Amino acid sequence: MKKLIALLPLCCLLLWQACSNDKTCATQPLNPNGDSELALLMRQMFEDGERVRTQIQKGEVVSIQVDFDKIMTAKATDPAKMQGPEFPHFAASYVEAMKALRDATPAEAQDKYTAMVATCMNCHEQSCPGPIVRIKKLL
Ligand code: HEC
């Protein structure tokens, strides 16, 4: 325990150093080669999902901000992830689910939202399992 406490200032210092230059902290790509269009879109999809979840929790009317149609055309870091017959199929189910959520009445919104997150999961189970833990947080 003592050791942990001793490490705390070090962690703070590292964190502070990493974030003291706010601009690089916010825009630094996670991927050394720069983030792909698809990866950036996915992050927007995730953030928009969190926002919509809060709207539903508050009983507000849902508003979609992310340009979800782009999933059909955005370029991935590894184009192999988008090859194969499943990708367009999963992408189309996601787009359909987003449209249903966008048009949902407040009473329907929660079900449509859960169905939408399921379409994220379906594609990720097939093509890119890494972010699944994060996506589950949307539920
Ligand atoms: C049609 C398939 C598909 C669907 C649907 C899909 N994803 Fe993704 N997702 C991918 C692929 C492929 C990548 C890898 C992108 C890359 O590295 O270029 C990815 C990457 C991600 C990442 C990591 C991005 C990063 O920071 O590098 C997150 C987070 C993510 N997706 C969340 C979501 C969420 C949330 C949804 C639903 C709202 C969703 N995904 C729906 C295929 C999909």
PDB file of C-alpha atoms and ligand atoms in Angstrom:
ATOM      1  CA  MET A   1       0.000   0.000   0.000  1.00  0.00           C
ATOM      2  CA  LYS A   2       2.794   2.397   0.978  1.00  0.00           C
ATOM      3  CA  LYS A   3       4.523   1.680  -2.300  1.00  0.00           C
ATOM      4  CA  LEU A   4       1.358   2.542  -4.188  1.00  0.00           C
ATOM      5  CA  ILE A   5       1.046   5.844  -2.392  1.00  0.00           C
ATOM      6  CA  ALA A   6       4.660   6.636  -3.181  1.00  0.00           C
ATOM      7  CA  LEU A   7       3.941   6.010  -6.865  1.00  0.00           C
ATOM      8  CA  LEU A   8       1.011   8.381  -6.898  1.00  0.00           C
ATOM      9  CA  PRO A   9       2.963  11.646  -7.317  1.00  0.00           C
ATOM     10  CA  LEU A  10       4.924  10.031 -10.131  1.00  0.00           C
ATOM     11  CA  CYS A  11       1.747   9.083 -11.944  1.00  0.00           C
ATOM     12  CA  CYS A  12       0.366  12.575 -11.490  1.00  0.00           C
ATOM     13  CA  LEU A  13       3.545  14.049 -12.850  1.00  0.00           C
ATOM     14  CA  LEU A  14       3.484  11.806 -15.905  1.00  0.00           C
ATOM     15  CA  LEU A  15      -0.166  12.569 -16.497  1.00  0.00           C
ATOM     16  CA  TRP A  16       0.441  16.259 -16.097  1.00  0.00           C
ATOM     17  CA  GLN A  17       3.321  16.150 -18.535  1.00  0.00           C
ATOM     18  CA  ALA A  18       1.253  14.224 -21.041  1.00  0.00           C
ATOM     19  CA  CYS A  19      -1.591  16.711 -20.784  1.00  0.00           C
ATOM     20  CA  SER A  20       0.204  19.982 -20.137  1.00  0.00           C
ATOM     21  CA  ASN A  21       0.258  20.580 -23.841  1.00  0.00           C
ATOM     22  CA  ASP A  22      -3.488  20.357 -24.274  1.00  0.00           C
ATOM     23  CA  LYS A  23      -3.486  20.513 -28.018  1.00  0.00           C
ATOM     24  CA  THR A  24      -1.251  17.509 -28.623  1.00  0.00           C
ATOM     25  CA  CYS A  25      -3.011  15.617 -25.843  1.00  0.00           C
ATOM     26  CA  ALA A  26      -6.396  15.979 -27.470  1.00  0.00           C
ATOM     27  CA  THR A  27      -5.408  15.362 -31.045  1.00  0.00           C
ATOM     28  CA  GLN A  28      -2.553  12.887 -30.744  1.00  0.00           C
ATOM     29  CA  PRO A  29      -3.444   9.882 -32.858  1.00  0.00           C
ATOM     30  CA  LEU A  30      -3.485   6.563 -30.998  1.00  0.00           C
ATOM     31  CA  ASN A  31      -2.069   4.910 -34.051  1.00  0.00           C
ATOM     32  CA  PRO A  32       1.551   5.777 -34.932  1.00  0.00           C
ATOM     33  CA  ASN A  33       0.644   6.008 -38.610  1.00  0.00           C
ATOM     34  CA  GLY A  34      -2.198   8.383 -37.904  1.00  0.00           C
ATOM     35  CA  ASP A  35      -5.805   7.425 -37.373  1.00  0.00           C
ATOM     36  CA  SER A  36      -7.840   6.119 -40.237  1.00  0.00           C
ATOM     37  CA  GLU A  37     -11.034   7.765 -41.332  1.00  0.00           C
ATOM     38  CA  LEU A  38     -12.947   4.750 -40.046  1.00  0.00           C
ATOM     39  CA  ALA A  39     -11.249   4.814 -36.629  1.00  0.00           C
ATOM     40  CA  LEU A  40     -12.092   8.509 -36.213  1.00  0.00           C
ATOM     41  CA  LEU A  41     -15.662   7.866 -37.290  1.00  0.00           C
ATOM     42  CA  MET A  42     -15.919   4.987 -34.792  1.00  0.00           C
ATOM     43  CA  ARG A  43     -14.846   7.299 -31.980  1.00  0.00           C
ATOM     44  CA  GLN A  44     -17.503   9.811 -33.021  1.00  0.00           C
ATOM     45  CA  MET A  45     -20.049   6.999 -33.149  1.00  0.00           C
ATOM     46  CA  PHE A  46     -19.058   5.998 -29.638  1.00  0.00           C
ATOM     47  CA  GLU A  47     -19.260   9.541 -28.269  1.00  0.00           C
ATOM     48  CA  ASP A  48     -22.560  10.176 -29.996  1.00  0.00           C
ATOM     49  CA  GLY A  49     -23.837   6.920 -28.504  1.00  0.00           C
ATOM     50  CA  GLU A  50     -22.943   8.102 -24.996  1.00  0.00           C
ATOM     51  CA  ARG A  51     -24.727  11.380 -25.609  1.00  0.00           C
ATOM     52  CA  VAL A  52     -27.846   9.651 -26.940  1.00  0.00           C
ATOM     53  CA  ARG A  53     -27.846   7.271 -23.976  1.00  0.00           C
ATOM     54  CA  THR A  54     -27.960  10.273 -21.616  1.00  0.00           C
ATOM     55  CA  GLN A  55     -30.829  11.758 -23.624  1.00  0.00           C
ATOM     56  CA  ILE A  56     -32.768   8.511 -23.285  1.00  0.00           C
ATOM     57  CA  GLN A  57     -32.036   8.292 -19.573  1.00  0.00           C
ATOM     58  CA  LYS A  58     -33.430  11.786 -19.145  1.00  0.00           C
ATOM     59  CA  GLY A  59     -36.452  10.973 -21.299  1.00  0.00           C
ATOM     60  CA  GLU A  60     -35.444  13.585 -23.862  1.00  0.00           C
ATOM     61  CA  VAL A  61     -36.061  13.371 -27.588  1.00  0.00           C
ATOM     62  CA  VAL A  62     -33.114  11.639 -29.245  1.00  0.00           C
ATOM     63  CA  SER A  63     -30.940  13.635 -31.642  1.00  0.00           C
ATOM     64  CA  ILE A  64     -28.282  11.969 -33.778  1.00  0.00           C
ATOM     65  CA  GLN A  65     -25.216  14.054 -34.605  1.00  0.00           C
ATOM     66  CA  VAL A  66     -22.762  11.585 -36.084  1.00  0.00           C
ATOM     67  CA  ASP A  67     -22.674  11.208 -39.844  1.00  0.00           C
ATOM     68  CA  PHE A  68     -23.356   7.469 -39.643  1.00  0.00           C
ATOM     69  CA  ASP A  69     -23.735   6.892 -43.392  1.00  0.00           C
ATOM     70  CA  LYS A  70     -19.998   7.415 -43.715  1.00  0.00           C
ATOM     71  CA  ILE A  71     -19.401   3.910 -42.377  1.00  0.00           C
ATOM     72  CA  MET A  72     -20.096   2.646 -45.902  1.00  0.00           C
ATOM     73  CA  THR A  73     -17.196   4.591 -47.411  1.00  0.00           C
ATOM     74  CA  ALA A  74     -14.683   5.486 -44.662  1.00  0.00           C
ATOM     75  CA  LYS A  75     -11.218   3.985 -45.081  1.00  0.00           C
ATOM     76  CA  ALA A  76      -9.930   1.614 -42.387  1.00  0.00           C
ATOM     77  CA  THR A  77      -6.390   1.317 -41.003  1.00  0.00           C
ATOM     78  CA  ASP A  78      -6.324  -2.222 -42.286  1.00  0.00           C
ATOM     79  CA  PRO A  79      -8.545  -2.540 -45.356  1.00  0.00           C
ATOM     80  CA  ALA A  80      -8.591  -6.314 -44.821  1.00  0.00           C
ATOM     81  CA  LYS A  81     -10.939  -5.671 -41.894  1.00  0.00           C
ATOM     82  CA  MET A  82     -13.495  -4.374 -44.349  1.00  0.00           C
ATOM     83  CA  GLN A  83     -13.152  -7.096 -46.918  1.00  0.00           C
ATOM     84  CA  GLY A  84     -15.254 -10.167 -46.980  1.00  0.00           C
ATOM     85  CA  PRO A  85     -18.948 -10.351 -47.573  1.00  0.00           C
ATOM     86  CA  GLU A  86     -19.945  -9.548 -43.966  1.00  0.00           C
ATOM     87  CA  PHE A  87     -18.688  -5.992 -43.653  1.00  0.00           C
ATOM     88  CA  PRO A  88     -21.212  -4.253 -45.957  1.00  0.00           C
ATOM     89  CA  HIS A  89     -23.941  -6.393 -44.398  1.00  0.00           C
ATOM     90  CA  PHE A  90     -23.004  -5.356 -40.840  1.00  0.00           C
ATOM     91  CA  ALA A  91     -22.508  -1.751 -41.902  1.00  0.00           C
ATOM     92  CA  ALA A  92     -25.960  -1.700 -43.512  1.00  0.00           C
ATOM     93  CA  SER A  93     -27.623  -3.112 -40.375  1.00  0.00           C
ATOM     94  CA  TYR A  94     -25.914  -0.422 -38.316  1.00  0.00           C
ATOM     95  CA  VAL A  95     -27.122   2.319 -40.685  1.00  0.00           C
ATOM     96  CA  GLU A  96     -30.666   0.906 -40.568  1.00  0.00           C
ATOM     97  CA  ALA A  97     -30.561   0.753 -36.767  1.00  0.00           C
ATOM     98  CA  MET A  98     -29.377   4.364 -36.583  1.00  0.00           C
ATOM     99  CA  LYS A  99     -32.206   5.495 -38.848  1.00  0.00           C
ATOM    100  CA  ALA A 100     -34.717   3.640 -36.684  1.00  0.00           C
ATOM    101  CA  LEU A 101     -33.253   5.276 -33.584  1.00  0.00           C
ATOM    102  CA  ARG A 102     -33.292   8.698 -35.190  1.00  0.00           C
ATOM    103  CA  ASP A 103     -36.981   8.309 -36.080  1.00  0.00           C
ATOM    104  CA  ALA A 104     -37.980   6.663 -32.785  1.00  0.00           C
ATOM    105  CA  THR A 105     -40.587   8.135 -30.470  1.00  0.00           C
ATOM    106  CA  PRO A 106     -39.367   8.676 -26.880  1.00  0.00           C
ATOM    107  CA  ALA A 107     -41.258   5.512 -25.903  1.00  0.00           C
ATOM    108  CA  GLU A 108     -39.417   3.438 -28.519  1.00  0.00           C
ATOM    109  CA  ALA A 109     -36.013   5.044 -28.101  1.00  0.00           C
ATOM    110  CA  GLN A 110     -34.608   2.690 -25.499  1.00  0.00           C
ATOM    111  CA  ASP A 111     -35.325  -0.463 -27.530  1.00  0.00           C
ATOM    112  CA  LYS A 112     -34.014   1.099 -30.721  1.00  0.00           C
ATOM    113  CA  TYR A 113     -30.895   2.213 -28.889  1.00  0.00           C
ATOM    114  CA  THR A 114     -30.196  -1.284 -27.542  1.00  0.00           C
ATOM    115  CA  ALA A 115     -30.747  -2.723 -31.021  1.00  0.00           C
ATOM    116  CA  MET A 116     -28.312  -0.177 -32.453  1.00  0.00           C
ATOM    117  CA  VAL A 117     -25.566  -1.101 -29.958  1.00  0.00           C
ATOM    118  CA  ALA A 118     -26.129  -4.754 -30.882  1.00  0.00           C
ATOM    119  CA  THR A 119     -25.240  -3.915 -34.493  1.00  0.00           C
ATOM    120  CA  CYS A 120     -21.923  -2.431 -33.267  1.00  0.00           C
ATOM    121  CA  MET A 121     -21.246  -5.634 -31.369  1.00  0.00           C
ATOM    122  CA  ASN A 122     -22.169  -7.921 -34.279  1.00  0.00           C
ATOM    123  CA  CYS A 123     -19.664  -6.323 -36.589  1.00  0.00           C
ATOM    124  CA  HIS A 124     -16.948  -6.103 -33.958  1.00  0.00           C
ATOM    125  CA  GLU A 125     -17.261  -9.753 -33.017  1.00  0.00           C
ATOM    126  CA  GLN A 126     -16.482 -10.562 -36.658  1.00  0.00           C
ATOM    127  CA  SER A 127     -14.014  -7.927 -37.742  1.00  0.00           C
ATOM    128  CA  CYS A 128     -12.357  -6.231 -34.813  1.00  0.00           C
ATOM    129  CA  PRO A 129     -12.948  -7.586 -31.282  1.00  0.00           C
ATOM    130  CA  GLY A 130     -10.647  -5.098 -29.497  1.00  0.00           C
ATOM    131  CA  PRO A 131     -13.171  -2.308 -28.781  1.00  0.00           C
ATOM    132  CA  ILE A 132     -15.979  -4.645 -27.607  1.00  0.00           C
ATOM    133  CA  VAL A 133     -15.285  -3.952 -23.926  1.00  0.00           C
ATOM    134  CA  ARG A 134     -15.683  -0.265 -24.632  1.00  0.00           C
ATOM    135  CA  ILE A 135     -18.805  -0.717 -26.730  1.00  0.00           C
ATOM    136  CA  LYS A 136     -20.451  -2.673 -23.887  1.00  0.00           C
ATOM    137  CA  LYS A 137     -20.234   0.498 -21.795  1.00  0.00           C
ATOM    138  CA  LEU A 138     -22.821   2.033 -24.101  1.00  0.00           C
ATOM    139  CA  LEU A 139     -25.453  -0.367 -22.810  1.00  0.00           C
TER     140      LEU A 139
HETATM  141  C1  HEC B   1     -19.584  -2.740 -40.102  1.00  0.00           C
HETATM  142  C2  HEC B   1     -18.641  -2.985 -39.051  1.00  0.00           C
HETATM  143  C3  HEC B   1     -18.608  -2.112 -37.826  1.00  0.00           C
HETATM  144  C4  HEC B   1     -19.668  -1.575 -37.136  1.00  0.00           C
HETATM  145  C5  HEC B   1     -21.158  -1.682 -37.422  1.00  0.00           C
HETATM  146  C6  HEC B   1     -19.098  -0.840 -36.030  1.00  0.00           C
HETATM  147  N1  HEC B   1     -17.727  -0.941 -36.058  1.00  0.00           N
HETATM  148 FE1  HEC B   1     -16.431  -0.023 -34.747  1.00  0.00          FE
HETATM  149  N2  HEC B   1     -14.842  -0.634 -35.905  1.00  0.00           N
HETATM  150  C7  HEC B   1     -14.930  -1.418 -37.045  1.00  0.00           C
HETATM  151  C8  HEC B   1     -13.599  -1.556 -37.628  1.00  0.00           C
HETATM  152  C9  HEC B   1     -13.248  -2.343 -38.890  1.00  0.00           C
HETATM  153  C10 HEC B   1     -12.717  -0.810 -36.790  1.00  0.00           C
HETATM  154  C11 HEC B   1     -11.213  -0.590 -37.000  1.00  0.00           C
HETATM  155  C12 HEC B   1     -11.048   0.762 -37.689  1.00  0.00           C
HETATM  156  C13 HEC B   1      -9.649   1.080 -38.094  1.00  0.00           C
HETATM  157  O1  HEC B   1      -8.728   0.728 -37.363  1.00  0.00           O
HETATM  158  O2  HEC B   1      -9.486   1.714 -39.148  1.00  0.00           O
HETATM  159  C14 HEC B   1     -13.531  -0.264 -35.714  1.00  0.00           C
HETATM  160  C15 HEC B   1     -13.034   0.482 -34.646  1.00  0.00           C
HETATM  161  C16 HEC B   1     -13.784   0.917 -33.564  1.00  0.00           C
HETATM  162  C17 HEC B   1     -13.253   1.580 -32.391  1.00  0.00           C
HETATM  163  C18 HEC B   1     -11.792   1.903 -32.145  1.00  0.00           C
HETATM  164  C19 HEC B   1     -11.475   3.220 -32.818  1.00  0.00           C
HETATM  165  C20 HEC B   1     -10.096   3.735 -32.466  1.00  0.00           C
HETATM  166  O3  HEC B   1     -10.013   4.559 -31.550  1.00  0.00           O
HETATM  167  O4  HEC B   1      -9.126   3.306 -33.110  1.00  0.00           O
HETATM  168  C21 HEC B   1     -14.312   1.869 -31.565  1.00  0.00           C
HETATM  169  C22 HEC B   1     -14.276   2.549 -30.197  1.00  0.00           C
HETATM  170  C23 HEC B   1     -15.495   1.389 -32.222  1.00  0.00           C
HETATM  171  N3  HEC B   1     -15.151   0.813 -33.430  1.00  0.00           N
HETATM  172  C24 HEC B   1     -16.771   1.528 -31.714  1.00  0.00           C
HETATM  173  C25 HEC B   1     -17.933   1.230 -32.428  1.00  0.00           C
HETATM  174  C26 HEC B   1     -19.284   1.599 -31.992  1.00  0.00           C
HETATM  175  C27 HEC B   1     -19.610   2.331 -30.703  1.00  0.00           C
HETATM  176  C28 HEC B   1     -20.139   1.140 -32.953  1.00  0.00           C
HETATM  177  C29 HEC B   1     -21.626   1.313 -33.030  1.00  0.00           C
HETATM  178  C30 HEC B   1     -22.171   2.614 -32.746  1.00  0.00           C
HETATM  179  C31 HEC B   1     -19.324   0.459 -33.966  1.00  0.00           C
HETATM  180  N4  HEC B   1     -18.006   0.541 -33.619  1.00  0.00           N
HETATM  181  C32 HEC B   1     -19.850  -0.152 -35.091  1.00  0.00           C
HETATM  182  C33 HEC B   1     -16.074  -1.999 -37.550  1.00  0.00           C
HETATM  183  C34 HEC B   1     -17.380  -1.702 -37.153  1.00  0.00           C
END
